[in-house]
Structures are given as C-alpha cells and as structure tokens.
C-alpha cells in the first residue's frame, strides 16, 4: 500500500468518526437458501417427497391423497412421526362403512407429510395377508418374505381384523405377527368392525392381550359412507 493510499484511508476514517457512523462488521449470511442443499427446509421437502412416494406405492389408488381430518388420529400420527420408537399402535373400530380404512390410510399419509427421517409403509387386508401366508401359496421362501416384511415394516396397516374365518392356523399366524411387532414396539394400524371387548373371542387371548396393550383405541362412529 502506498503512502497516498494510507493517507486516503486515514482521512476516510476521520470523516466516519466525525459522523459517528458504526463500521463494526456485521454477520455475513453466506449459508444456503431454503431451495439449496444444506438448508433444513430443503432436506425436509426431500424427505416428504420420498415418504409420499413410498406411501403411494403401498396405498390403493382410492386412498392416495387422503387427508387426516380426525384430531385424535392426527395426534397419533404426529407421535409416530416424531417418536416412532416409543409411539403406540392404533386400533380403529366401528361399524361397516364408518371410514376406518380411509382414516387408517390418512394417518399413514399424515406421518409421511411430516417428513420423518425414516419412512416405510406396508398395508394388508387380513384376508389377503392370510392368503399370501397360507401353505400352498407360493413357496416357503416367498411366504417367509411376506411375513418378514409384515413383522419388520416401520409402519404397518392391518385392515379388517376379524373378517377372515379364524382357525388354529390363523390364530397362530396372527400371534407370530402381532407378538413380533409388540416386542419391537413397531407402530401398527389395525382396523376392525368389532369392539375391543370382542377381541379375545375373535383372535384369541394371547393376540387380544397384546393388541390391547400396544394400541391407542379410537371408536369411529357414523353411518355407512358407501351407501350414502
């Protein structure tokens, strides 16, 4: 720096001091914008997009895009999204056509919309699950793969519990599934037309005890929406 440059800087400093202006450097915001990688909002959108893609892959077309308009069900879904390792499971019970299946899928989608760190969703109706697991349905490896996916999925929907004809085989199969999810505290959505008091007669004492112990139970009321 030349002497003239130094003199110029000194004169500028005196002028600024005389005016009483603050020349203290302020913070520099050189971080990413919400539309750029590295910003929390950007990564949350990425998680939501990935979770919704997984939800849409598991949900029938009728239930894609459903909204959760039941406060208690939404509160449960928020719990699953934020603390999946300690969240309860959910039992929705009520009459035919009262909207249990709609709400169950809406709850799963509500979880996806929260953008959780990890999201995976598997859905079965009980008759379809029994059909896929019954001896003679594919080979043993295929059946074991179905059971392993059902027992380990981070979020599982079991729709229409109690509609399939129960037998010693279905009771033992359901016990294996529910017991695994109970022990590992994996959130499970269950819908049924029967009341919780009917569970022992419907699925046996062992399964009923675990279902009651692991679930928040919500009674869904109303007339048959499909008939309106």
PDB file of C-alpha atoms in Angstrom:
ATOM      1  CA  UNK A   1       0.000   0.000   0.000  1.00  0.00           C
ATOM      2  CA  UNK A   2       1.415   3.420  -0.965  1.00  0.00           C
ATOM      3  CA  UNK A   3       1.617   6.481   1.319  1.00  0.00           C
ATOM      4  CA  UNK A   4      -1.180   8.165  -0.648  1.00  0.00           C
ATOM      5  CA  UNK A   5      -3.398   5.133  -0.103  1.00  0.00           C
ATOM      6  CA  UNK A   6      -2.668   5.281   3.625  1.00  0.00           C
ATOM      7  CA  UNK A   7      -3.441   8.988   3.784  1.00  0.00           C
ATOM      8  CA  UNK A   8      -6.725   8.380   1.976  1.00  0.00           C
ATOM      9  CA  UNK A   9      -7.769   5.672   4.396  1.00  0.00           C
ATOM     10  CA  UNK A  10      -6.874   7.879   7.374  1.00  0.00           C
ATOM     11  CA  UNK A  11      -8.986  10.750   6.003  1.00  0.00           C
ATOM     12  CA  UNK A  12     -11.938   8.384   5.431  1.00  0.00           C
ATOM     13  CA  UNK A  13     -11.601   7.046   8.974  1.00  0.00           C
ATOM     14  CA  UNK A  14     -11.652  10.590  10.421  1.00  0.00           C
ATOM     15  CA  UNK A  15     -14.738  11.511   8.380  1.00  0.00           C
ATOM     16  CA  UNK A  16     -16.577   8.385   9.512  1.00  0.00           C
ATOM     17  CA  UNK A  17     -15.596   9.029  13.138  1.00  0.00           C
ATOM     18  CA  UNK A  18     -16.817  12.635  12.933  1.00  0.00           C
ATOM     19  CA  UNK A  19     -20.182  11.462  11.614  1.00  0.00           C
ATOM     20  CA  UNK A  20     -20.475   8.889  14.377  1.00  0.00           C
ATOM     21  CA  UNK A  21     -21.165   6.027  11.979  1.00  0.00           C
ATOM     22  CA  UNK A  22     -20.735   2.418  13.179  1.00  0.00           C
ATOM     23  CA  UNK A  23     -18.393   0.482  10.936  1.00  0.00           C
ATOM     24  CA  UNK A  24     -18.388  -2.733  13.012  1.00  0.00           C
ATOM     25  CA  UNK A  25     -18.631  -5.656  10.585  1.00  0.00           C
ATOM     26  CA  UNK A  26     -21.979  -7.439  10.790  1.00  0.00           C
ATOM     27  CA  UNK A  27     -22.732 -11.116  10.306  1.00  0.00           C
ATOM     28  CA  UNK A  28     -22.399 -12.445   6.798  1.00  0.00           C
ATOM     29  CA  UNK A  29     -25.255 -14.703   5.685  1.00  0.00           C
ATOM     30  CA  UNK A  30     -23.472 -16.991   3.285  1.00  0.00           C
ATOM     31  CA  UNK A  31     -25.479 -20.119   4.152  1.00  0.00           C
ATOM     32  CA  UNK A  32     -27.692 -21.990   1.690  1.00  0.00           C
ATOM     33  CA  UNK A  33     -31.167 -20.716   0.853  1.00  0.00           C
ATOM     34  CA  UNK A  34     -34.276 -22.860   1.548  1.00  0.00           C
ATOM     35  CA  UNK A  35     -34.066 -24.043  -2.063  1.00  0.00           C
ATOM     36  CA  UNK A  36     -30.496 -25.285  -1.777  1.00  0.00           C
ATOM     37  CA  UNK A  37     -28.971 -28.456  -0.288  1.00  0.00           C
ATOM     38  CA  UNK A  38     -27.755 -27.865   3.251  1.00  0.00           C
ATOM     39  CA  UNK A  39     -30.793 -25.890   4.351  1.00  0.00           C
ATOM     40  CA  UNK A  40     -33.180 -27.762   6.723  1.00  0.00           C
ATOM     41  CA  UNK A  41     -36.247 -26.786   4.683  1.00  0.00           C
ATOM     42  CA  UNK A  42     -34.715 -28.234   1.523  1.00  0.00           C
ATOM     43  CA  UNK A  43     -33.936 -31.562   3.154  1.00  0.00           C
ATOM     44  CA  UNK A  44     -37.363 -31.743   4.812  1.00  0.00           C
ATOM     45  CA  UNK A  45     -39.007 -31.377   1.392  1.00  0.00           C
ATOM     46  CA  UNK A  46     -36.810 -34.153   0.076  1.00  0.00           C
ATOM     47  CA  UNK A  47     -37.863 -36.429   2.941  1.00  0.00           C
ATOM     48  CA  UNK A  48     -41.544 -35.626   2.411  1.00  0.00           C
ATOM     49  CA  UNK A  49     -41.287 -36.345  -1.310  1.00  0.00           C
ATOM     50  CA  UNK A  50     -39.568 -39.692  -0.684  1.00  0.00           C
ATOM     51  CA  UNK A  51     -42.071 -40.661   2.030  1.00  0.00           C
ATOM     52  CA  UNK A  52     -45.078 -39.790  -0.133  1.00  0.00           C
ATOM     53  CA  UNK A  53     -43.662 -41.885  -2.974  1.00  0.00           C
ATOM     54  CA  UNK A  54     -43.413 -44.873  -0.629  1.00  0.00           C
ATOM     55  CA  UNK A  55     -46.924 -44.242   0.672  1.00  0.00           C
ATOM     56  CA  UNK A  56     -48.363 -44.076  -2.854  1.00  0.00           C
ATOM     57  CA  UNK A  57     -46.591 -47.328  -3.743  1.00  0.00           C
ATOM     58  CA  UNK A  58     -48.323 -49.122  -0.840  1.00  0.00           C
ATOM     59  CA  UNK A  59     -51.755 -47.448  -0.920  1.00  0.00           C
ATOM     60  CA  UNK A  60     -54.581 -48.356  -3.309  1.00  0.00           C
ATOM     61  CA  UNK A  61     -55.495 -45.522  -5.729  1.00  0.00           C
ATOM     62  CA  UNK A  62     -58.676 -44.753  -3.767  1.00  0.00           C
ATOM     63  CA  UNK A  63     -56.648 -43.753  -0.712  1.00  0.00           C
ATOM     64  CA  UNK A  64     -53.830 -41.745  -2.296  1.00  0.00           C
ATOM     65  CA  UNK A  65     -54.134 -38.096  -1.413  1.00  0.00           C
ATOM     66  CA  UNK A  66     -56.401 -38.679   1.612  1.00  0.00           C
ATOM     67  CA  UNK A  67     -56.330 -36.038   4.361  1.00  0.00           C
ATOM     68  CA  UNK A  68     -56.459 -36.798   8.085  1.00  0.00           C
ATOM     69  CA  UNK A  69     -59.413 -34.802   9.438  1.00  0.00           C
ATOM     70  CA  UNK A  70     -59.759 -36.643  12.762  1.00  0.00           C
ATOM     71  CA  UNK A  71     -57.857 -34.768  15.532  1.00  0.00           C
ATOM     72  CA  UNK A  72     -57.117 -37.825  17.675  1.00  0.00           C
ATOM     73  CA  UNK A  73     -55.888 -39.843  14.696  1.00  0.00           C
ATOM     74  CA  UNK A  74     -53.741 -36.916  13.515  1.00  0.00           C
ATOM     75  CA  UNK A  75     -52.271 -36.596  17.029  1.00  0.00           C
ATOM     76  CA  UNK A  76     -51.337 -40.274  16.944  1.00  0.00           C
ATOM     77  CA  UNK A  77     -49.704 -39.843  13.516  1.00  0.00           C
ATOM     78  CA  UNK A  78     -47.701 -36.872  14.814  1.00  0.00           C
ATOM     79  CA  UNK A  79     -46.436 -39.065  17.641  1.00  0.00           C
ATOM     80  CA  UNK A  80     -45.334 -41.746  15.185  1.00  0.00           C
ATOM     81  CA  UNK A  81     -43.571 -39.168  13.007  1.00  0.00           C
ATOM     82  CA  UNK A  82     -41.606 -37.641  15.883  1.00  0.00           C
ATOM     83  CA  UNK A  83     -41.010 -40.582  18.248  1.00  0.00           C
ATOM     84  CA  UNK A  84     -41.557 -43.828  16.308  1.00  0.00           C
ATOM     85  CA  UNK A  85     -39.568 -45.917  18.791  1.00  0.00           C
ATOM     86  CA  UNK A  86     -41.937 -45.110  21.661  1.00  0.00           C
ATOM     87  CA  UNK A  87     -45.212 -44.393  19.831  1.00  0.00           C
ATOM     88  CA  UNK A  88     -48.208 -46.629  20.448  1.00  0.00           C
ATOM     89  CA  UNK A  89     -50.051 -48.537  17.769  1.00  0.00           C
ATOM     90  CA  UNK A  90     -53.593 -47.551  16.765  1.00  0.00           C
ATOM     91  CA  UNK A  91     -56.825 -49.569  16.756  1.00  0.00           C
ATOM     92  CA  UNK A  92     -59.725 -48.025  14.824  1.00  0.00           C
ATOM     93  CA  UNK A  93     -63.004 -49.818  15.445  1.00  0.00           C
ATOM     94  CA  UNK A  94     -66.561 -49.185  14.356  1.00  0.00           C
ATOM     95  CA  UNK A  95     -69.344 -50.239  12.044  1.00  0.00           C
ATOM     96  CA  UNK A  96     -69.064 -51.149   8.387  1.00  0.00           C
ATOM     97  CA  UNK A  97     -68.522 -48.100   6.190  1.00  0.00           C
ATOM     98  CA  UNK A  98     -67.779 -45.708   9.060  1.00  0.00           C
ATOM     99  CA  UNK A  99     -64.480 -44.633   7.467  1.00  0.00           C
ATOM    100  CA  UNK A 100     -61.932 -46.706   9.389  1.00  0.00           C
ATOM    101  CA  UNK A 101     -59.876 -47.715   6.362  1.00  0.00           C
ATOM    102  CA  UNK A 102     -59.946 -44.156   4.997  1.00  0.00           C
ATOM    103  CA  UNK A 103     -58.676 -42.837   8.339  1.00  0.00           C
ATOM    104  CA  UNK A 104     -56.012 -45.529   8.609  1.00  0.00           C
ATOM    105  CA  UNK A 105     -54.514 -44.579   5.233  1.00  0.00           C
ATOM    106  CA  UNK A 106     -54.922 -40.888   6.100  1.00  0.00           C
ATOM    107  CA  UNK A 107     -52.949 -41.463   9.309  1.00  0.00           C
ATOM    108  CA  UNK A 108     -50.125 -43.155   7.409  1.00  0.00           C
ATOM    109  CA  UNK A 109     -50.045 -40.322   4.872  1.00  0.00           C
ATOM    110  CA  UNK A 110     -50.024 -37.782   7.722  1.00  0.00           C
ATOM    111  CA  UNK A 111     -46.870 -39.458   9.010  1.00  0.00           C
ATOM    112  CA  UNK A 112     -45.313 -39.206   5.544  1.00  0.00           C
ATOM    113  CA  UNK A 113     -46.201 -35.500   5.261  1.00  0.00           C
ATOM    114  CA  UNK A 114     -44.224 -34.807   8.441  1.00  0.00           C
ATOM    115  CA  UNK A 115     -41.033 -35.776   6.609  1.00  0.00           C
ATOM    116  CA  UNK A 116     -39.703 -38.307   9.121  1.00  0.00           C
ATOM    117  CA  UNK A 117     -36.077 -39.373   8.926  1.00  0.00           C
ATOM    118  CA  UNK A 118     -37.187 -42.890   8.043  1.00  0.00           C
ATOM    119  CA  UNK A 119     -40.480 -43.871   6.425  1.00  0.00           C
ATOM    120  CA  UNK A 120     -41.651 -47.213   5.097  1.00  0.00           C
ATOM    121  CA  UNK A 121     -45.237 -48.378   4.903  1.00  0.00           C
ATOM    122  CA  UNK A 122     -46.837 -51.766   4.272  1.00  0.00           C
ATOM    123  CA  UNK A 123     -50.587 -52.408   4.076  1.00  0.00           C
ATOM    124  CA  UNK A 124     -52.583 -55.645   4.055  1.00  0.00           C
ATOM    125  CA  UNK A 125     -56.191 -56.642   4.444  1.00  0.00           C
ATOM    126  CA  UNK A 126     -56.277 -59.614   6.778  1.00  0.00           C
ATOM    127  CA  UNK A 127     -57.862 -61.971   4.210  1.00  0.00           C
ATOM    128  CA  UNK A 128     -55.157 -61.067   1.654  1.00  0.00           C
ATOM    129  CA  UNK A 129     -52.379 -61.496   4.199  1.00  0.00           C
ATOM    130  CA  UNK A 130     -53.641 -64.918   5.248  1.00  0.00           C
ATOM    131  CA  UNK A 131     -53.934 -65.897   1.583  1.00  0.00           C
ATOM    132  CA  UNK A 132     -50.316 -64.887   0.953  1.00  0.00           C
ATOM    133  CA  UNK A 133     -49.058 -66.776   4.021  1.00  0.00           C
ATOM    134  CA  UNK A 134     -51.176 -69.912   3.801  1.00  0.00           C
ATOM    135  CA  UNK A 135     -49.278 -73.140   2.998  1.00  0.00           C
ATOM    136  CA  UNK A 136     -49.503 -73.727  -0.727  1.00  0.00           C
ATOM    137  CA  UNK A 137     -49.358 -70.022  -1.624  1.00  0.00           C
ATOM    138  CA  UNK A 138     -46.037 -69.860  -3.436  1.00  0.00           C
ATOM    139  CA  UNK A 139     -43.004 -71.496  -1.909  1.00  0.00           C
ATOM    140  CA  UNK A 140     -41.848 -71.303   1.676  1.00  0.00           C
ATOM    141  CA  UNK A 141     -39.285 -68.622   0.851  1.00  0.00           C
ATOM    142  CA  UNK A 142     -41.969 -66.337  -0.605  1.00  0.00           C
ATOM    143  CA  UNK A 143     -44.226 -66.843   2.404  1.00  0.00           C
ATOM    144  CA  UNK A 144     -41.391 -66.120   4.823  1.00  0.00           C
ATOM    145  CA  UNK A 145     -40.510 -62.978   2.873  1.00  0.00           C
ATOM    146  CA  UNK A 146     -44.099 -61.732   3.255  1.00  0.00           C
ATOM    147  CA  UNK A 147     -44.080 -62.429   6.981  1.00  0.00           C
ATOM    148  CA  UNK A 148     -40.698 -60.790   7.478  1.00  0.00           C
ATOM    149  CA  UNK A 149     -41.853 -57.666   5.639  1.00  0.00           C
ATOM    150  CA  UNK A 150     -45.010 -57.525   7.757  1.00  0.00           C
ATOM    151  CA  UNK A 151     -43.181 -58.006  11.054  1.00  0.00           C
ATOM    152  CA  UNK A 152     -40.359 -55.527  10.340  1.00  0.00           C
ATOM    153  CA  UNK A 153     -42.043 -52.716   8.382  1.00  0.00           C
ATOM    154  CA  UNK A 154     -41.645 -49.443  10.329  1.00  0.00           C
ATOM    155  CA  UNK A 155     -45.360 -48.740   9.790  1.00  0.00           C
ATOM    156  CA  UNK A 156     -47.905 -51.492   9.066  1.00  0.00           C
ATOM    157  CA  UNK A 157     -51.636 -51.392   8.340  1.00  0.00           C
ATOM    158  CA  UNK A 158     -53.699 -54.497   9.116  1.00  0.00           C
ATOM    159  CA  UNK A 159     -57.141 -53.770   7.687  1.00  0.00           C
ATOM    160  CA  UNK A 160     -60.332 -55.635   8.603  1.00  0.00           C
ATOM    161  CA  UNK A 161     -59.130 -57.707  11.522  1.00  0.00           C
ATOM    162  CA  UNK A 162     -61.750 -60.349  12.254  1.00  0.00           C
ATOM    163  CA  UNK A 163     -63.304 -60.571   8.796  1.00  0.00           C
ATOM    164  CA  UNK A 164     -61.357 -63.694   7.824  1.00  0.00           C
ATOM    165  CA  UNK A 165     -62.520 -67.034   9.163  1.00  0.00           C
ATOM    166  CA  UNK A 166     -60.439 -67.821  12.235  1.00  0.00           C
ATOM    167  CA  UNK A 167     -58.748 -71.173  12.800  1.00  0.00           C
ATOM    168  CA  UNK A 168     -55.858 -72.551  14.801  1.00  0.00           C
ATOM    169  CA  UNK A 169     -53.589 -71.673  11.863  1.00  0.00           C
ATOM    170  CA  UNK A 170     -54.795 -68.050  11.513  1.00  0.00           C
ATOM    171  CA  UNK A 171     -54.576 -67.527  15.275  1.00  0.00           C
ATOM    172  CA  UNK A 172     -51.004 -68.814  15.407  1.00  0.00           C
ATOM    173  CA  UNK A 173     -50.011 -66.805  12.312  1.00  0.00           C
ATOM    174  CA  UNK A 174     -51.525 -63.609  13.710  1.00  0.00           C
ATOM    175  CA  UNK A 175     -49.886 -64.226  17.081  1.00  0.00           C
ATOM    176  CA  UNK A 176     -46.482 -64.516  15.430  1.00  0.00           C
ATOM    177  CA  UNK A 177     -47.003 -61.221  13.603  1.00  0.00           C
ATOM    178  CA  UNK A 178     -48.501 -59.221  16.467  1.00  0.00           C
ATOM    179  CA  UNK A 179     -46.037 -60.571  19.026  1.00  0.00           C
ATOM    180  CA  UNK A 180     -43.055 -59.527  16.894  1.00  0.00           C
ATOM    181  CA  UNK A 181     -44.399 -56.012  16.436  1.00  0.00           C
ATOM    182  CA  UNK A 182     -45.368 -55.775  20.117  1.00  0.00           C
ATOM    183  CA  UNK A 183     -41.896 -56.816  21.281  1.00  0.00           C
ATOM    184  CA  UNK A 184     -40.094 -54.424  18.939  1.00  0.00           C
ATOM    185  CA  UNK A 185     -42.565 -51.540  19.512  1.00  0.00           C
ATOM    186  CA  UNK A 186     -43.243 -51.022  15.818  1.00  0.00           C
ATOM    187  CA  UNK A 187     -46.291 -48.792  15.163  1.00  0.00           C
ATOM    188  CA  UNK A 188     -49.186 -50.760  13.709  1.00  0.00           C
ATOM    189  CA  UNK A 189     -52.536 -49.528  12.389  1.00  0.00           C
ATOM    190  CA  UNK A 190     -55.376 -52.000  12.913  1.00  0.00           C
ATOM    191  CA  UNK A 191     -58.988 -51.636  11.787  1.00  0.00           C
ATOM    192  CA  UNK A 192     -61.887 -53.866  12.800  1.00  0.00           C
ATOM    193  CA  UNK A 193     -65.679 -53.902  12.756  1.00  0.00           C
ATOM    194  CA  UNK A 194     -65.717 -55.476  16.211  1.00  0.00           C
ATOM    195  CA  UNK A 195     -65.309 -53.800  19.589  1.00  0.00           C
ATOM    196  CA  UNK A 196     -62.136 -54.280  21.678  1.00  0.00           C
ATOM    197  CA  UNK A 197     -64.214 -56.364  24.117  1.00  0.00           C
ATOM    198  CA  UNK A 198     -64.756 -58.907  21.306  1.00  0.00           C
ATOM    199  CA  UNK A 199     -61.062 -59.388  20.589  1.00  0.00           C
ATOM    200  CA  UNK A 200     -60.453 -62.457  22.811  1.00  0.00           C
ATOM    201  CA  UNK A 201     -63.249 -64.399  21.113  1.00  0.00           C
ATOM    202  CA  UNK A 202     -62.182 -63.116  17.713  1.00  0.00           C
ATOM    203  CA  UNK A 203     -58.408 -63.678  17.735  1.00  0.00           C
ATOM    204  CA  UNK A 204     -57.642 -65.499  20.985  1.00  0.00           C
ATOM    205  CA  UNK A 205     -56.468 -64.307  24.369  1.00  0.00           C
ATOM    206  CA  UNK A 206     -52.762 -64.059  23.506  1.00  0.00           C
ATOM    207  CA  UNK A 207     -53.287 -61.821  20.492  1.00  0.00           C
ATOM    208  CA  UNK A 208     -56.035 -59.791  22.163  1.00  0.00           C
ATOM    209  CA  UNK A 209     -53.847 -59.069  25.189  1.00  0.00           C
ATOM    210  CA  UNK A 210     -51.034 -57.731  23.034  1.00  0.00           C
ATOM    211  CA  UNK A 211     -53.320 -55.700  20.763  1.00  0.00           C
ATOM    212  CA  UNK A 212     -54.947 -54.032  23.764  1.00  0.00           C
ATOM    213  CA  UNK A 213     -51.571 -53.461  25.411  1.00  0.00           C
ATOM    214  CA  UNK A 214     -49.927 -51.868  22.351  1.00  0.00           C
ATOM    215  CA  UNK A 215     -52.732 -49.691  20.957  1.00  0.00           C
ATOM    216  CA  UNK A 216     -54.493 -46.407  21.379  1.00  0.00           C
ATOM    217  CA  UNK A 217     -58.135 -47.326  20.645  1.00  0.00           C
ATOM    218  CA  UNK A 218     -60.495 -44.948  18.841  1.00  0.00           C
ATOM    219  CA  UNK A 219     -64.153 -45.657  18.163  1.00  0.00           C
ATOM    220  CA  UNK A 220     -65.167 -44.431  14.708  1.00  0.00           C
ATOM    221  CA  UNK A 221     -68.891 -43.722  14.502  1.00  0.00           C
ATOM    222  CA  UNK A 222     -71.266 -42.803  11.705  1.00  0.00           C
ATOM    223  CA  UNK A 223     -73.447 -44.354   9.040  1.00  0.00           C
ATOM    224  CA  UNK A 224     -72.146 -46.397   6.133  1.00  0.00           C
ATOM    225  CA  UNK A 225     -70.478 -43.823   3.862  1.00  0.00           C
ATOM    226  CA  UNK A 226     -70.508 -46.206   0.935  1.00  0.00           C
ATOM    227  CA  UNK A 227     -74.321 -46.298   0.974  1.00  0.00           C
ATOM    228  CA  UNK A 228     -74.807 -42.513   1.031  1.00  0.00           C
TER     229      UNK A 228
END
